[in-house]
Amino acid sequence: MDKKTRQRLGEIRAAIKKYGFDEILGQTAKSKIRNRDDDNAHGLLLDDEVPLKLRLMLQELGTTFIKLGQLLSTRPDIVGEKIADELANLQDDNPAISYNQVKKIVESELNGNIDELFEDFSHEHLATASIGQVHEARLNTGERVAVKVQKEGITDKIDLDIRIMKYVANRADKLNANLRKLNLPGIMDEFDRSIHKEIDYNNEFMNMQRIELNFEDNPEIHIPETYSNYCSSKVLTMEFIDGTKLNDVYASESEEFDKKLLAKNVLDSYLQQLFIDGFFHGDPHPGNIMILDNNVLCYLDLGMMGFFDEEFKKNLSELMILFVDQDIDGLINQLMYMDILDYDIDTRTLKRDLNDLFGRYFGVELNRFNGVLEELLKLMQEYGVVLPNEFVTMARGLSMVEAIAENLDPDIDVFASIKPIARQVAKQRLSPKKYLKGKKSNLILYEHMIQALPKLLTRTIHKIDNEELQFKFEVDITDKVSIVALISALIIGSSVVSFGPMVFDMPLISLIGYIIAIILSIIGIKRYVLK
């Protein structure tokens, strides 16, 4: 361990001790033999002052820890509502760097003299944060731009802190059973990926390019233009946005702003990001949305985006339909199908709790969330469910967008917008076009599977014959009747399947069922006929 690491570790240990968290993180083998009722660490975890102490400690430790706290503030399903709410109050310590430092970074990153690269570059910053700061400038071609410059040395500081954080997280996970359920090493891995995306401005540049393409046919949504020749991993040059802040639009009585149209557009554009594009703004709070002339919405700060693959996007659409329809049985089954809920969960109690939740928030008429998503996340936490990060980001973002839409138009019906778009995406799962679209990409895979089947079947039979292969079933199949019944069910089930990709003029699912039935038949013959 080098001197710099030892020094920083000492600072972190001192802060942990100062705020009383050493008793939680520093558990030793002695705690394992203490009576659980006497476990001071467990009591500390329930201390009402923990959220405040945690926020103050993270703020004192600086940029990396503040960013970690901000991430945890979006995960009430992991840290609980009280801690999440308190961490939402974290503020960056934002000392500005001098123009000379900015000039040095820009010239190094863009390989040129700042006076030659830009027609004009303001010496005063527009805004500053812990990682970077923004200056107004003008390109030689006349465009007015905003230049975001990353502060020097910030990457090294973050990397050092993350190494220490991972060490502390792994130690706490091993030594404290009460913290183990939080999966601190997993949180640190997620944070590591998240913050390195944020400090690489190439990532934000690509995000802006992609979302601009997604809205290229929508004149009511604007994404700032980026200038690739003036961008690097530490410098991001984009169109200067001169618009009206949402808070000013809320308070305005001017006819310049069509608030009902703006409410519809902000909601519809975010639903498109979620359900159509599968690529969405991770933090759409009012400060990250500006209103331009002619009621055009402009999304800002696109460093952190969420992403859904095609399968998750369709599953989410079906989940949202069940949610809107208040179909609790379907909702539970869908959450299980998505591997969010375990199949051994107490569904009877969960169903009761969900009924209470829907009853409290929705009553007779359902037209908006009104905090129900946050309550759903809290309920999942009570059942020990750690939700996928993108799911939580989506829920948080959708709640923010709904609040924006309601402030603009108190009469807006959120679910009137959600249901048709969710149904449209969900129907694609049942559409024959889905299989035709995937046919080319899966053709090689199916061909390889077909070619491998004879060899695989031969090897399996050989292993069964030499007693090298054993099967373990949860049900008792030690008697002839059970095996016959299982084989019969497989054959009948495989025979009635009529959908899915075709192999040898039969559905692939049927072929797999027949192969399993053949293998079980061989086991039965060997066990009960030949012996």
Coordinates of C-alpha atoms in Angstrom, one line a residue, residues 6 52 59 165 183-184 190 196 263 271 323-324 334 395 422 437 448:
R6 CA -2.5 4.9 3.5
L52 CA -28.1 12.5 8.9
Q59 CA -20.2 15.2 2.3
M165 CA -14.5 1.8 -0.8
N183 CA -24.8 -6.5 -0.9
L184 CA -22.3 -3.7 -0.4
E190 CA -22.5 -0.7 -9.8
H196 CA -16.7 6.1 -14.7
A263 CA -47.3 18.5 -20.0
L271 CA -42.7 7.2 -22.4
F323 CA -50.2 -2.3 -12.9
V324 CA -52.6 0.0 -14.6
Q334 CA -45.0 -11.0 -14.1
A395 CA -39.5 4.3 -11.6
A422 CA -47.4 -0.1 -23.3
K437 CA -37.6 -10.3 -37.7
H448 CA -25.9 -25.4 -35.1

